Short mmCIF file of C-alpha atoms and ligand atoms in Angstrom, two decimals:
data_model
loop_
_atom_site.label_atom_id
_atom_site.label_comp_id
_atom_site.label_asym_id
_atom_site.label_seq_id
_atom_site.Cartn_x
_atom_site.Cartn_y
_atom_site.Cartn_z
CA MET A 15 65.46 -163.80 73.97
CA LYS A 16 65.25 -160.04 74.39
CA TYR A 17 61.64 -158.98 74.43
CA SER A 18 60.39 -155.55 73.49
CA GLN A 19 59.92 -153.06 76.30
CA ARG A 20 56.36 -152.63 75.16
CA ILE A 21 55.37 -156.29 75.57
CA SER A 22 57.04 -156.45 78.97
CA THR A 23 54.62 -153.85 80.31
CA LEU A 24 51.64 -156.17 79.81
CA GLY A 25 50.64 -157.86 83.03
CA GLU A 26 49.09 -161.24 83.59
CA SER A 27 45.48 -160.94 84.60
CA LEU A 28 44.98 -161.14 88.36
CA THR A 29 42.03 -163.40 87.76
CA ILE A 30 44.32 -166.10 86.36
CA ALA A 31 45.40 -167.21 89.83
CA ILE A 32 41.79 -167.95 90.73
CA SER A 33 40.83 -169.55 87.43
CA SER A 34 43.88 -171.84 87.38
CA LEU A 35 43.19 -172.86 90.98
CA ALA A 36 39.57 -173.60 89.97
CA ARG A 37 40.84 -175.68 87.05
CA ASP A 38 43.26 -177.65 89.28
CA LEU A 39 40.54 -178.36 91.84
CA LYS A 40 38.17 -179.48 89.11
CA ALA A 41 40.87 -181.79 87.70
CA GLN A 42 41.14 -183.33 91.18
CA GLY A 43 37.43 -184.15 90.92
CA LYS A 44 36.14 -181.35 93.16
CA ASP A 45 32.66 -180.00 92.50
CA ILE A 46 33.32 -176.39 91.40
CA LEU A 47 30.65 -173.76 90.80
CA SER A 48 31.99 -170.84 88.81
CA PHE A 49 30.52 -167.36 88.96
CA SER A 50 33.47 -165.80 87.19
CA ALA A 51 32.09 -165.93 83.63
CA GLY A 52 32.21 -162.76 81.59
CA GLU A 53 29.78 -164.11 79.04
CA PRO A 54 26.11 -165.11 78.77
CA ASP A 55 25.43 -168.81 79.30
CA PHE A 56 22.77 -168.71 76.55
CA ASP A 57 23.35 -170.17 73.11
CA THR A 58 23.51 -167.78 70.14
CA PRO A 59 19.96 -167.38 68.71
CA LYS A 60 19.16 -170.00 66.05
CA ILE A 61 18.24 -167.42 63.43
CA ILE A 62 21.79 -166.02 63.60
CA LYS A 63 23.39 -169.47 63.42
CA ASP A 64 21.19 -170.36 60.41
CA GLU A 65 22.36 -167.22 58.62
CA ALA A 66 25.99 -168.18 59.27
CA ILE A 67 25.38 -171.63 57.80
CA ARG A 68 23.71 -170.00 54.78
CA ALA A 69 26.79 -167.76 54.35
CA ILE A 70 29.09 -170.78 54.37
CA ASN A 71 26.95 -172.75 51.92
CA SER A 72 26.68 -169.81 49.55
CA GLY A 73 30.46 -169.50 49.49
CA PHE A 74 30.70 -166.22 51.38
CA THR A 75 34.08 -167.34 52.64
CA LYS A 76 36.62 -164.96 51.09
CA TYR A 77 38.41 -161.78 52.19
CA THR A 78 36.07 -158.80 52.58
CA GLN A 79 36.59 -155.06 52.98
CA VAL A 80 38.98 -154.57 55.92
CA GLY A 81 36.55 -152.62 58.11
CA GLY A 82 33.49 -154.74 57.34
CA ILE A 83 31.15 -155.26 54.36
CA ASN A 84 28.96 -152.29 53.49
CA GLU A 85 25.74 -154.13 54.32
CA LEU A 86 27.01 -154.69 57.86
CA LEU A 87 28.18 -151.09 58.30
CA VAL A 88 24.71 -149.94 57.18
CA ALA A 89 23.06 -152.31 59.69
CA ILE A 90 25.26 -150.92 62.50
CA SER A 91 24.59 -147.33 61.42
CA ASP A 92 20.81 -148.03 61.44
CA LYS A 93 21.00 -149.73 64.84
CA LEU A 94 22.92 -146.83 66.36
CA LYS A 95 20.45 -144.31 64.94
CA ILE A 96 17.29 -146.19 65.90
CA GLN A 97 18.26 -147.67 69.26
CA ASN A 98 20.83 -145.21 70.58
CA ASN A 99 19.99 -141.93 68.90
CA LEU A 100 23.57 -141.81 67.58
CA ASN A 101 23.99 -140.30 64.16
CA TYR A 102 26.88 -142.22 62.58
CA GLU A 103 27.10 -142.87 58.83
CA PRO A 104 28.40 -146.26 57.61
CA ASN A 105 31.77 -144.69 56.70
CA GLU A 106 32.14 -143.52 60.30
CA ILE A 107 32.18 -147.11 61.60
CA ILE A 108 34.79 -149.91 61.59
CA VAL A 109 34.18 -153.53 62.54
CA SER A 110 36.89 -155.43 64.45
CA ASN A 111 37.41 -158.79 66.19
CA GLY A 112 35.33 -157.99 69.26
CA ALA A 113 35.04 -154.77 71.24
CA LYS A 114 38.38 -155.59 72.85
CA HIS A 115 40.07 -155.41 69.46
CA SER A 116 38.22 -152.17 68.68
CA LEU A 117 39.58 -150.71 71.91
CA PHE A 118 43.11 -151.95 71.18
CA ASN A 119 43.06 -150.25 67.78
CA VAL A 120 41.57 -147.02 69.12
CA PHE A 121 44.20 -146.78 71.86
CA ALA A 122 46.89 -147.52 69.27
CA ALA A 123 45.58 -144.65 67.16
CA LEU A 124 45.27 -142.12 70.00
CA VAL A 125 47.68 -142.78 72.86
CA ASP A 126 51.20 -141.43 72.71
CA SER A 127 53.86 -141.73 75.38
CA GLY A 128 52.93 -139.60 78.39
CA ASP A 129 49.29 -139.08 77.45
CA GLU A 130 46.95 -139.37 80.40
CA VAL A 131 43.83 -141.48 80.23
CA ILE A 132 41.20 -141.07 82.94
CA ILE A 133 39.69 -144.37 84.08
CA PRO A 134 36.91 -144.49 86.68
CA SER A 135 37.65 -147.23 89.23
CA PRO A 136 36.57 -150.01 89.59
CA TYR A 137 37.35 -150.61 85.94
CA TRP A 138 37.41 -153.38 83.37
CA VAL A 139 40.88 -154.92 83.61
CA THR A 140 41.89 -154.39 80.01
CA TYR A 141 41.81 -150.56 79.93
CA PRO A 142 44.91 -149.77 82.03
CA GLU A 143 46.81 -152.62 80.39
CA LEU A 144 46.19 -151.15 76.93
CA VAL A 145 46.94 -147.60 78.05
CA GLY A 146 50.27 -148.79 79.52
CA TYR A 147 51.06 -150.86 76.44
CA PHE A 148 50.92 -147.74 74.28
CA GLY A 149 53.00 -145.73 76.75
CA GLY A 150 50.13 -143.77 78.26
CA LYS A 151 49.44 -143.12 81.91
CA SER A 152 46.23 -144.30 83.57
CA VAL A 153 44.74 -141.76 85.96
CA PHE A 154 42.16 -143.47 88.16
CA ILE A 155 39.15 -141.78 89.71
CA GLU A 156 38.14 -143.76 92.79
CA THR A 157 34.36 -143.95 92.98
CA ASP A 158 32.23 -144.53 96.04
CA GLU A 159 29.71 -147.31 96.54
CA ASP A 160 27.30 -144.70 97.96
CA ASP A 161 27.47 -142.94 94.56
CA ASP A 162 26.71 -146.24 92.82
CA PHE A 163 30.40 -146.36 91.78
CA LYS A 164 29.88 -143.45 89.37
CA ILE A 165 32.12 -140.42 88.93
CA ASN A 166 30.76 -136.90 89.43
CA PRO A 167 31.75 -133.65 87.64
CA ASN A 168 33.95 -132.45 90.51
CA GLN A 169 35.95 -135.65 90.54
CA LEU A 170 36.37 -135.43 86.78
CA LYS A 171 37.49 -131.80 86.97
CA SER A 172 40.14 -132.64 89.59
CA ALA A 173 41.54 -135.50 87.52
CA ILE A 174 42.09 -133.39 84.39
CA THR A 175 45.58 -132.05 83.66
CA SER A 176 47.21 -130.53 80.59
CA LYS A 177 48.18 -134.08 79.57
CA THR A 178 44.69 -135.58 79.72
CA LYS A 179 43.70 -136.99 76.37
CA ILE A 180 40.93 -139.51 76.98
CA LEU A 181 38.17 -140.33 79.44
CA ILE A 182 36.83 -143.89 79.41
CA LEU A 183 33.22 -144.39 80.37
CA THR A 184 31.68 -147.85 80.73
CA SER A 185 27.93 -147.90 81.11
CA PRO A 186 26.52 -150.35 82.07
CA SER A 187 29.66 -151.10 84.00
CA ASN A 188 31.73 -154.22 84.31
CA PRO A 189 32.20 -154.98 87.24
CA THR A 190 29.51 -152.92 89.05
CA GLY A 191 26.53 -153.10 86.64
CA MET A 192 25.77 -149.42 87.26
CA VAL A 193 24.32 -147.24 84.50
CA TYR A 194 24.83 -143.48 84.01
CA SER A 195 21.57 -141.53 83.60
CA LYS A 196 21.17 -138.85 80.97
CA ASP A 197 21.36 -136.14 83.66
CA GLU A 198 24.60 -137.58 85.03
CA LEU A 199 26.09 -137.61 81.52
CA LEU A 200 24.96 -134.02 80.92
CA ALA A 201 26.68 -132.99 84.16
CA LEU A 202 29.92 -134.65 82.99
CA TYR A 203 29.55 -132.92 79.62
CA ASP A 204 29.57 -129.58 81.44
CA VAL A 205 33.15 -130.34 82.45
CA ILE A 206 34.18 -131.99 79.18
CA LYS A 207 32.92 -129.18 76.93
CA ASP A 208 35.69 -126.80 78.06
CA THR A 209 38.45 -129.32 77.29
CA ASP A 210 39.89 -131.28 74.34
CA ILE A 211 39.17 -134.61 75.99
CA ILE A 212 38.04 -137.50 73.82
CA VAL A 213 35.51 -139.82 75.44
CA ILE A 214 35.71 -143.52 74.68
CA SER A 215 32.27 -144.83 75.53
CA ASP A 216 32.27 -148.59 76.00
CA GLU A 217 28.63 -149.60 75.49
CA ILE A 218 29.08 -153.37 75.15
CA TYR A 219 26.42 -154.11 77.83
CA GLU A 220 23.96 -151.50 76.54
CA ARG A 221 21.11 -153.92 75.71
CA LEU A 222 21.31 -155.58 79.14
CA VAL A 223 19.49 -152.97 81.26
CA TYR A 224 16.74 -153.87 83.75
CA ASP A 225 13.54 -152.42 85.23
CA ASN A 226 13.16 -150.08 82.25
CA ALA A 227 16.10 -148.14 83.71
CA GLY A 228 16.79 -146.84 80.19
CA PHE A 229 20.17 -146.40 78.63
CA THR A 230 21.69 -143.19 77.24
CA SER A 231 24.71 -143.11 74.96
CA ILE A 232 26.86 -140.14 75.91
CA GLY A 233 27.26 -139.32 72.22
CA SER A 234 23.51 -138.84 71.93
CA ILE A 235 23.24 -135.96 74.41
CA ASN A 236 24.22 -133.31 71.83
CA ASP A 237 26.20 -132.83 68.60
CA ASP A 238 29.26 -131.44 70.34
CA MET A 239 29.49 -134.50 72.59
CA LEU A 240 28.98 -136.78 69.59
CA ASN A 241 32.00 -135.16 67.91
CA ARG A 242 34.13 -135.82 70.99
CA THR A 243 33.01 -139.42 71.45
CA ILE A 244 34.23 -142.73 70.11
CA THR A 245 31.46 -145.25 70.65
CA ILE A 246 32.48 -148.86 71.19
CA ASN A 247 29.97 -151.67 71.01
CA GLY A 248 29.56 -155.21 69.70
CA LEU A 249 27.45 -158.33 69.82
CA SER A 250 29.28 -160.43 72.42
CA LYS A 251 27.16 -159.75 75.48
CA SER A 252 23.77 -158.68 74.16
CA VAL A 253 23.28 -161.45 71.59
CA ALA A 254 25.34 -164.20 73.26
CA MET A 255 27.96 -164.09 70.50
CA THR A 256 31.23 -163.93 72.48
CA GLY A 257 32.95 -166.54 70.32
CA TRP A 258 32.00 -164.97 67.00
CA ARG A 259 34.24 -161.94 67.61
CA MET A 260 32.31 -158.94 66.40
CA GLY A 261 32.87 -155.47 67.81
CA TYR A 262 32.89 -152.01 66.34
CA ALA A 263 34.08 -148.44 66.84
CA ALA A 264 32.20 -145.39 65.58
CA SER A 265 33.50 -141.85 65.33
CA LYS A 266 32.51 -138.65 63.52
CA ASP A 267 36.24 -138.24 62.79
CA LYS A 268 36.54 -139.95 59.41
CA THR A 269 40.33 -139.63 59.49
CA LEU A 270 40.40 -141.69 62.66
CA ILE A 271 38.25 -144.36 61.00
CA LYS A 272 40.63 -144.31 58.02
CA MET A 273 43.64 -144.74 60.33
CA LEU A 274 41.95 -147.61 62.15
CA ASN A 275 41.35 -149.23 58.76
CA ASN A 276 45.03 -148.77 57.89
CA LEU A 277 46.10 -150.39 61.16
CA GLN A 278 43.67 -153.27 60.73
CA SER A 279 44.71 -153.76 57.10
CA GLN A 280 48.29 -154.33 58.32
CA SER A 281 47.33 -156.64 61.16
CA THR A 282 44.17 -158.75 61.23
CA SER A 283 42.37 -157.52 58.06
CA ASN A 284 38.61 -158.15 58.06
CA ILE A 285 36.83 -160.10 60.78
CA ASN A 286 35.64 -163.45 59.50
CA SER A 287 33.21 -163.18 56.62
CA ILE A 288 30.65 -165.59 58.10
CA THR A 289 30.34 -163.64 61.35
CA GLN A 290 29.75 -160.51 59.30
CA LYS A 291 26.75 -162.00 57.45
CA ALA A 292 25.28 -163.42 60.67
CA SER A 293 25.82 -160.12 62.50
CA ILE A 294 23.54 -158.31 60.08
CA PHE A 295 20.69 -160.54 61.31
CA ALA A 296 21.64 -159.88 64.92
CA LEU A 297 21.53 -156.13 64.32
CA ASN A 298 18.46 -155.64 62.15
CA GLY A 299 15.91 -156.83 64.69
CA ASP A 300 15.48 -160.49 63.71
CA ALA A 301 16.91 -161.61 67.05
CA ASN A 302 15.02 -159.06 69.14
CA MET A 303 12.72 -161.66 70.69
CA ASP A 304 15.71 -163.75 71.77
CA ILE A 305 17.42 -160.68 73.22
CA ASP A 306 14.25 -159.76 75.15
CA ASN A 307 14.19 -163.29 76.55
CA PHE A 308 17.84 -163.03 77.61
CA VAL A 309 17.15 -159.70 79.33
CA SER A 310 14.14 -160.98 81.24
CA ALA A 311 16.02 -164.13 82.36
CA PHE A 312 18.99 -162.00 83.49
CA SER A 313 16.63 -159.67 85.31
CA GLU A 314 15.07 -162.54 87.30
CA ARG A 315 18.47 -164.02 88.11
CA ARG A 316 19.71 -160.61 89.19
CA ASN A 317 16.75 -160.18 91.58
CA LEU A 318 17.26 -163.66 92.99
CA ALA A 319 21.04 -163.34 93.48
CA HIS A 320 20.71 -159.83 94.91
CA LYS A 321 18.14 -160.98 97.49
CA LEU A 322 20.04 -164.12 98.47
CA ILE A 323 23.43 -162.39 98.80
CA ASN A 324 21.96 -159.65 100.99
CA ASN A 325 20.61 -162.40 103.27
CA VAL A 326 24.15 -163.69 103.83
CA LYS A 327 25.72 -162.42 107.04
CA LEU A 328 28.53 -159.84 106.50
CA LEU A 329 27.80 -159.40 102.78
CA ASP A 330 26.09 -156.42 101.13
CA VAL A 331 25.38 -155.72 97.51
CA ARG A 332 23.62 -153.00 95.52
CA LEU A 333 21.09 -153.85 92.88
CA PRO A 334 22.83 -153.40 89.51
CA GLN A 335 20.81 -151.72 86.75
CA GLY A 336 22.63 -153.44 83.91
CA ALA A 337 25.16 -156.09 82.74
CA PHE A 338 25.21 -159.45 84.59
CA TYR A 339 27.41 -158.86 87.61
CA LEU A 340 26.92 -158.22 91.32
CA PHE A 341 29.78 -156.32 92.90
CA ILE A 342 29.58 -157.62 96.46
CA ASN A 343 30.92 -155.68 99.44
CA ILE A 344 32.98 -158.06 101.63
CA LYS A 345 34.51 -155.39 103.88
CA LYS A 346 32.89 -156.86 107.00
CA VAL A 347 34.72 -160.14 106.34
CA ASN A 348 38.24 -159.74 107.59
CA LEU A 349 40.00 -160.84 104.40
CA ASP A 350 41.30 -159.07 101.31
CA SER A 351 39.45 -159.92 98.11
CA MET A 352 42.11 -162.31 96.75
CA ALA A 353 42.38 -164.22 100.05
CA PHE A 354 38.58 -164.38 100.28
CA CYS A 355 38.27 -165.80 96.74
CA LYS A 356 41.04 -168.39 97.24
CA ASP A 357 39.68 -169.54 100.59
CA LEU A 358 36.10 -169.72 99.33
CA LEU A 359 37.23 -171.71 96.31
CA GLU A 360 39.28 -174.16 98.36
CA LYS A 361 36.71 -174.68 101.09
CA GLU A 362 33.42 -174.53 99.18
CA GLY A 363 34.34 -174.84 95.50
CA VAL A 364 32.86 -171.44 94.56
CA ALA A 365 34.80 -169.28 92.09
CA LEU A 366 34.34 -165.48 92.20
CA VAL A 367 36.59 -162.73 90.84
CA PRO A 368 38.45 -160.63 93.44
CA GLY A 369 37.72 -156.90 93.37
CA ILE A 370 41.43 -156.14 93.30
CA ALA A 371 41.44 -157.34 89.67
CA PHE A 372 39.22 -154.32 88.95
CA GLY A 373 41.35 -151.96 91.02
CA VAL A 374 39.47 -152.07 94.34
CA ASP A 375 39.79 -154.37 97.29
CA GLY A 376 36.92 -155.10 99.67
CA TYR A 377 34.67 -156.40 96.88
CA VAL A 378 34.19 -159.53 94.78
CA ARG A 379 32.44 -159.91 91.43
CA PHE A 380 29.69 -162.49 91.08
CA SER A 381 28.41 -163.20 87.56
CA PHE A 382 24.75 -164.21 87.39
CA ALA A 383 25.09 -165.44 83.80
CA CYS A 384 24.19 -168.96 84.96
CA SER A 385 21.10 -170.93 85.99
CA GLU A 386 18.92 -170.03 88.98
CA GLU A 387 19.73 -173.45 90.40
CA GLN A 388 23.45 -172.70 90.29
CA ILE A 389 22.86 -169.28 91.84
CA LYS A 390 20.92 -170.81 94.74
CA ASP A 391 23.46 -173.60 95.27
CA GLY A 392 26.44 -171.22 95.04
CA ILE A 393 25.03 -168.69 97.49
CA LYS A 394 24.12 -171.49 99.91
CA ARG A 395 27.82 -172.48 99.85
CA ILE A 396 28.94 -168.85 100.31
CA ASP A 397 26.57 -168.60 103.29
CA ARG A 398 28.05 -171.76 104.82
CA TYR A 399 31.58 -170.49 104.21
CA ILE A 400 30.87 -167.21 106.01
CA ALA A 401 29.07 -168.98 108.88
CA ASN A 402 32.13 -171.20 109.43
CA LEU A 403 34.67 -168.38 109.41
C1 LIG B 520 33.48 -153.61 79.62
C2 LIG B 520 33.85 -154.53 78.51
N1 LIG B 520 34.24 -154.02 77.32
C3 LIG B 520 34.60 -154.82 76.31
C4 LIG B 520 34.59 -156.19 76.43
C5 LIG B 520 35.06 -157.03 75.26
O1 LIG B 520 34.04 -157.66 74.58
P1 LIG B 520 34.34 -158.46 73.23
O2 LIG B 520 33.96 -159.88 73.50
O3 LIG B 520 33.40 -157.83 72.21
O4 LIG B 520 35.74 -158.29 72.85
C6 LIG B 520 34.21 -156.78 77.65
C7 LIG B 520 34.27 -158.24 77.83
O5 LIG B 520 34.36 -158.79 78.90
C8 LIG B 520 33.83 -155.92 78.72
O6 LIG B 520 33.44 -156.43 79.89
#
């Protein structure tokens, strides 16, 4: 069969090698502890599940408006105004099948062949794949651990060319957990304001911020920045709803929202009707207590994992301010990140994600979205692995 050129550009995720090895070892009966999860281990709050059951029983099971029912768009608009100081009207929002689908549609609507998209590195694996899929060129800005893996205005300025169309910002970050402060965003705005660059702000981990670090949406810093920003968010990470598939994109450009609706109307149509009803509950504050409990549990696990990893010889890690990942520096171990992950998995049954999957070697990603017991057991094994090297 002759496949399209476009589909041939899509790469297999580098993490697959590790996850299939973990699966094989598990099938052989080996005791595997996985720290590779990109999702909370918590169950979806009961109040949200009950609302979904109510939606089914009341027959809310038919097609809906392509971009989401009005009640849901209003709930998102209210959430963005109240929690993020982002002034989007309901008709400036479209709901899709997870933030990943929102990003896919936004790239489809904006990226033409040859367009450059600036991606701070380390990055979430999907961005460059989508940019390439639509014929764009990813331009990476390498960040430094000493700068908390954040880009600064000078780096941004040097990456901009006449072909630059988009800058992607992810705060809190996957894989580093770092969060941009309002001052840092204002400094980036000083560069952006003299350009035509569109900022795609991926805020999927926005509720998961620790030590009252505070979170600022780049679109909230002023009206001009809001007009240049497409805000991406969803319920997967903050409300433990990864399987429900609810994400959204918001933009002051109503034509863009219309185009995204057109694209979605010709592909997936609306996200499932039951998720939409349940999502309203997740957004309007009814699940706030559950979310607070998630955040405080993540915060304790983060502190524990951070302390224990820094006690392991040859390993160093910064304290992340958000999300649920530690991005561990393994440079003192004489192995690249893929070799380290394979060897650790084979010898001690611990699965981590190699940094190279996020564009940088010398690091591994450890997800603390698991029990404290598993964290302690896993890090004990990592310690033994390093001691035996
Ligand atoms: C940075 C980032 N953006 C977006 C997503 C996608 O989330 P969703 O489950 O809403 O598609 C993820 C999931 O891993 C992520 O880490």
